[in-house]
Amino acid sequence: SENEADTGVTVVRHELGSTSGIAYANLAVDVSGVATEDIPLLPLFTRMMLETGAGEYDSVALSRRIGTHTGGVSASALIAGVEVEGGTEGAVTSGEHFVTKLLITGKATSDKTDELFSIFDLILRDANLDAKSKIIEILKQAKSQKESTVQGSGHATSNARIRSRYNVVGYINEKMTGLSSLDVVKDLLDQAENDFPALLARLENIRNTILEKSTCRDGMILDLTGDAAVFEKIQPSVENFLSKLPGDTNAEKLQDFYSEPHPWVKEIKEEMAANAPIADEG
């Protein structure tokens, strides 16, 4: 339901016949306010949420807490196209309408959902963005992985590169995960090693933008899956979690992504025209 219990957060429930006492939860937070130049930082940001520690927990203690109380927690960036409001179903669109979310996913037994939601809140608000040595380690790993991917899956890399010339979402995904992201990671590694305060400022700005109190709750979606008994048992935990999430309960409304182009579109199209122009070779 939209604006669940006047919290400003949309909650979606999927009731199944039986989930063996396990609750599955996904928290989606809008990231459309992030500056276009910082979009390639989102994969690093989501890794840091789980690998650099958070609050009073270092990376080992956080991992131990997640492993002790839950069936796993992950974080990722989601970019998904949407059908234009009033458009023809299945029609090819301009690619200007899409949603962008930071997605935190986890599962736990119904008696451990308080812990699960507490971890969600912890990594969302208090991930240790200033862990320089860990960030450099993450970037070195990412650089090595991307170089191996290019060598081992050249066809997929080439395909993504080609598609990035024709579609805004394809272009963004290629910058985040494709061949272009290798250059991005190299630049970020250089910045982390030689000008870490500048990189830290960018990461902190991303978090501050995502958690902007006047708007963040309107872009939040809590997606829950469980059976009837699970939903009944976890309801107090859900209500407590929603009440403690960052942001104003009467949050300002974000734009309607189904009827208006995403705010990244204008600058991304300008970048595409400069970096990946489509030339008629016929």
JSON list of N, CA and C in Angstrom, two decimals, residues 137-165:
[
{"chain": "A", "resi": 137, "resn": "GLU", "atom": "N", "xyz": [41.33, -1.55, -1.60]},
{"chain": "A", "resi": 137, "resn": "GLU", "atom": "CA", "xyz": [41.29, -2.99, -1.82]},
{"chain": "A", "resi": 137, "resn": "GLU", "atom": "C", "xyz": [40.12, -3.37, -2.72]},
{"chain": "A", "resi": 138, "resn": "ILE", "atom": "N", "xyz": [38.95, -2.80, -2.47]},
{"chain": "A", "resi": 138, "resn": "ILE", "atom": "CA", "xyz": [37.76, -3.08, -3.29]},
{"chain": "A", "resi": 138, "resn": "ILE", "atom": "C", "xyz": [37.99, -2.67, -4.73]},
{"chain": "A", "resi": 139, "resn": "LEU", "atom": "N", "xyz": [38.57, -1.50, -4.93]},
{"chain": "A", "resi": 139, "resn": "LEU", "atom": "CA", "xyz": [38.81, -1.00, -6.28]},
{"chain": "A", "resi": 139, "resn": "LEU", "atom": "C", "xyz": [39.84, -1.84, -7.03]},
{"chain": "A", "resi": 140, "resn": "LYS", "atom": "N", "xyz": [40.86, -2.30, -6.33]},
{"chain": "A", "resi": 140, "resn": "LYS", "atom": "CA", "xyz": [41.86, -3.17, -6.97]},
{"chain": "A", "resi": 140, "resn": "LYS", "atom": "C", "xyz": [41.21, -4.49, -7.39]},
{"chain": "A", "resi": 141, "resn": "GLN", "atom": "N", "xyz": [40.35, -5.04, -6.53]},
{"chain": "A", "resi": 141, "resn": "GLN", "atom": "CA", "xyz": [39.63, -6.27, -6.88]},
{"chain": "A", "resi": 141, "resn": "GLN", "atom": "C", "xyz": [38.73, -6.03, -8.09]},
{"chain": "A", "resi": 142, "resn": "ALA", "atom": "N", "xyz": [38.01, -4.91, -8.08]},
{"chain": "A", "resi": 142, "resn": "ALA", "atom": "CA", "xyz": [37.10, -4.60, -9.19]},
{"chain": "A", "resi": 142, "resn": "ALA", "atom": "C", "xyz": [37.88, -4.45, -10.49]},
{"chain": "A", "resi": 143, "resn": "LYS", "atom": "N", "xyz": [39.03, -3.80, -10.45]},
{"chain": "A", "resi": 143, "resn": "LYS", "atom": "CA", "xyz": [39.87, -3.63, -11.64]},
{"chain": "A", "resi": 143, "resn": "LYS", "atom": "C", "xyz": [40.30, -4.98, -12.19]},
{"chain": "A", "resi": 144, "resn": "SER", "atom": "N", "xyz": [40.75, -5.87, -11.31]},
{"chain": "A", "resi": 144, "resn": "SER", "atom": "CA", "xyz": [41.19, -7.19, -11.74]},
{"chain": "A", "resi": 144, "resn": "SER", "atom": "C", "xyz": [40.04, -8.00, -12.33]},
{"chain": "A", "resi": 145, "resn": "GLN", "atom": "N", "xyz": [38.87, -7.94, -11.69]},
{"chain": "A", "resi": 145, "resn": "GLN", "atom": "CA", "xyz": [37.70, -8.67, -12.17]},
{"chain": "A", "resi": 145, "resn": "GLN", "atom": "C", "xyz": [37.25, -8.18, -13.53]},
{"chain": "A", "resi": 146, "resn": "LYS", "atom": "N", "xyz": [37.25, -6.86, -13.72]},
{"chain": "A", "resi": 146, "resn": "LYS", "atom": "CA", "xyz": [36.81, -6.29, -14.99]},
{"chain": "A", "resi": 146, "resn": "LYS", "atom": "C", "xyz": [37.78, -6.63, -16.11]},
{"chain": "A", "resi": 147, "resn": "GLU", "atom": "N", "xyz": [39.07, -6.62, -15.82]},
{"chain": "A", "resi": 147, "resn": "GLU", "atom": "CA", "xyz": [40.05, -7.00, -16.83]},
{"chain": "A", "resi": 147, "resn": "GLU", "atom": "C", "xyz": [39.88, -8.46, -17.24]},
{"chain": "A", "resi": 148, "resn": "SER", "atom": "N", "xyz": [39.58, -9.33, -16.28]},
{"chain": "A", "resi": 148, "resn": "SER", "atom": "CA", "xyz": [39.34, -10.74, -16.59]},
{"chain": "A", "resi": 148, "resn": "SER", "atom": "C", "xyz": [38.07, -10.91, -17.40]},
{"chain": "A", "resi": 149, "resn": "THR", "atom": "N", "xyz": [37.04, -10.11, -17.08]},
{"chain": "A", "resi": 149, "resn": "THR", "atom": "CA", "xyz": [35.77, -10.21, -17.81]},
{"chain": "A", "resi": 149, "resn": "THR", "atom": "C", "xyz": [35.95, -9.82, -19.27]},
{"chain": "A", "resi": 150, "resn": "VAL", "atom": "N", "xyz": [36.71, -8.77, -19.51]},
{"chain": "A", "resi": 150, "resn": "VAL", "atom": "CA", "xyz": [36.96, -8.33, -20.89]},
{"chain": "A", "resi": 150, "resn": "VAL", "atom": "C", "xyz": [37.65, -9.43, -21.68]},
{"chain": "A", "resi": 151, "resn": "GLN", "atom": "N", "xyz": [38.61, -10.10, -21.06]},
{"chain": "A", "resi": 151, "resn": "GLN", "atom": "CA", "xyz": [39.35, -11.16, -21.74]},
{"chain": "A", "resi": 151, "resn": "GLN", "atom": "C", "xyz": [38.50, -12.41, -21.94]},
{"chain": "A", "resi": 152, "resn": "GLY", "atom": "N", "xyz": [37.69, -12.75, -20.94]},
{"chain": "A", "resi": 152, "resn": "GLY", "atom": "CA", "xyz": [36.93, -13.99, -20.99]},
{"chain": "A", "resi": 152, "resn": "GLY", "atom": "C", "xyz": [35.56, -13.89, -21.62]},
{"chain": "A", "resi": 153, "resn": "SER", "atom": "N", "xyz": [35.00, -12.67, -21.67]},
{"chain": "A", "resi": 153, "resn": "SER", "atom": "CA", "xyz": [33.64, -12.49, -22.22]},
{"chain": "A", "resi": 153, "resn": "SER", "atom": "C", "xyz": [33.62, -11.29, -23.15]},
{"chain": "A", "resi": 154, "resn": "GLY", "atom": "N", "xyz": [34.53, -11.30, -24.08]},
{"chain": "A", "resi": 154, "resn": "GLY", "atom": "CA", "xyz": [34.65, -10.17, -25.00]},
{"chain": "A", "resi": 154, "resn": "GLY", "atom": "C", "xyz": [33.40, -9.92, -25.81]},
{"chain": "A", "resi": 155, "resn": "HIS", "atom": "N", "xyz": [32.69, -11.00, -26.20]},
{"chain": "A", "resi": 155, "resn": "HIS", "atom": "CA", "xyz": [31.48, -10.85, -27.02]},
{"chain": "A", "resi": 155, "resn": "HIS", "atom": "C", "xyz": [30.40, -10.09, -26.26]},
{"chain": "A", "resi": 156, "resn": "ALA", "atom": "N", "xyz": [30.23, -10.42, -24.95]},
{"chain": "A", "resi": 156, "resn": "ALA", "atom": "CA", "xyz": [29.22, -9.74, -24.14]},
{"chain": "A", "resi": 156, "resn": "ALA", "atom": "C", "xyz": [29.60, -8.28, -23.92]},
{"chain": "A", "resi": 157, "resn": "THR", "atom": "N", "xyz": [30.89, -8.05, -23.71]},
{"chain": "A", "resi": 157, "resn": "THR", "atom": "CA", "xyz": [31.39, -6.69, -23.52]},
{"chain": "A", "resi": 157, "resn": "THR", "atom": "C", "xyz": [31.15, -5.85, -24.76]},
{"chain": "A", "resi": 158, "resn": "SER", "atom": "N", "xyz": [31.42, -6.42, -25.92]},
{"chain": "A", "resi": 158, "resn": "SER", "atom": "CA", "xyz": [31.21, -5.72, -27.19]},
{"chain": "A", "resi": 158, "resn": "SER", "atom": "C", "xyz": [29.74, -5.43, -27.42]},
{"chain": "A", "resi": 159, "resn": "ASN", "atom": "N", "xyz": [28.89, -6.41, -27.12]},
{"chain": "A", "resi": 159, "resn": "ASN", "atom": "CA", "xyz": [27.45, -6.24, -27.30]},
{"chain": "A", "resi": 159, "resn": "ASN", "atom": "C", "xyz": [26.93, -5.10, -26.44]},
{"chain": "A", "resi": 160, "resn": "ALA", "atom": "N", "xyz": [27.37, -5.05, -25.18]},
{"chain": "A", "resi": 160, "resn": "ALA", "atom": "CA", "xyz": [26.94, -3.99, -24.27]},
{"chain": "A", "resi": 160, "resn": "ALA", "atom": "C", "xyz": [27.42, -2.63, -24.77]},
{"chain": "A", "resi": 161, "resn": "ARG", "atom": "N", "xyz": [28.62, -2.62, -25.32]},
{"chain": "A", "resi": 161, "resn": "ARG", "atom": "CA", "xyz": [29.20, -1.38, -25.83]},
{"chain": "A", "resi": 161, "resn": "ARG", "atom": "C", "xyz": [28.39, -0.87, -27.02]},
{"chain": "A", "resi": 162, "resn": "ILE", "atom": "N", "xyz": [27.99, -1.78, -27.89]},
{"chain": "A", "resi": 162, "resn": "ILE", "atom": "CA", "xyz": [27.20, -1.38, -29.06]},
{"chain": "A", "resi": 162, "resn": "ILE", "atom": "C", "xyz": [25.83, -0.86, -28.64]},
{"chain": "A", "resi": 163, "resn": "ARG", "atom": "N", "xyz": [25.16, -1.59, -27.73]},
{"chain": "A", "resi": 163, "resn": "ARG", "atom": "CA", "xyz": [23.83, -1.18, -27.28]},
{"chain": "A", "resi": 163, "resn": "ARG", "atom": "C", "xyz": [23.84, 0.16, -26.56]},
{"chain": "A", "resi": 164, "resn": "SER", "atom": "N", "xyz": [24.98, 0.49, -25.95]},
{"chain": "A", "resi": 164, "resn": "SER", "atom": "CA", "xyz": [25.06, 1.74, -25.20]},
{"chain": "A", "resi": 164, "resn": "SER", "atom": "C", "xyz": [24.94, 2.97, -26.09]},
{"chain": "A", "resi": 165, "resn": "ARG", "atom": "N", "xyz": [25.11, 2.80, -27.38]},
{"chain": "A", "resi": 165, "resn": "ARG", "atom": "CA", "xyz": [25.04, 3.94, -28.31]},
{"chain": "A", "resi": 165, "resn": "ARG", "atom": "C", "xyz": [23.61, 4.31, -28.66]}
]
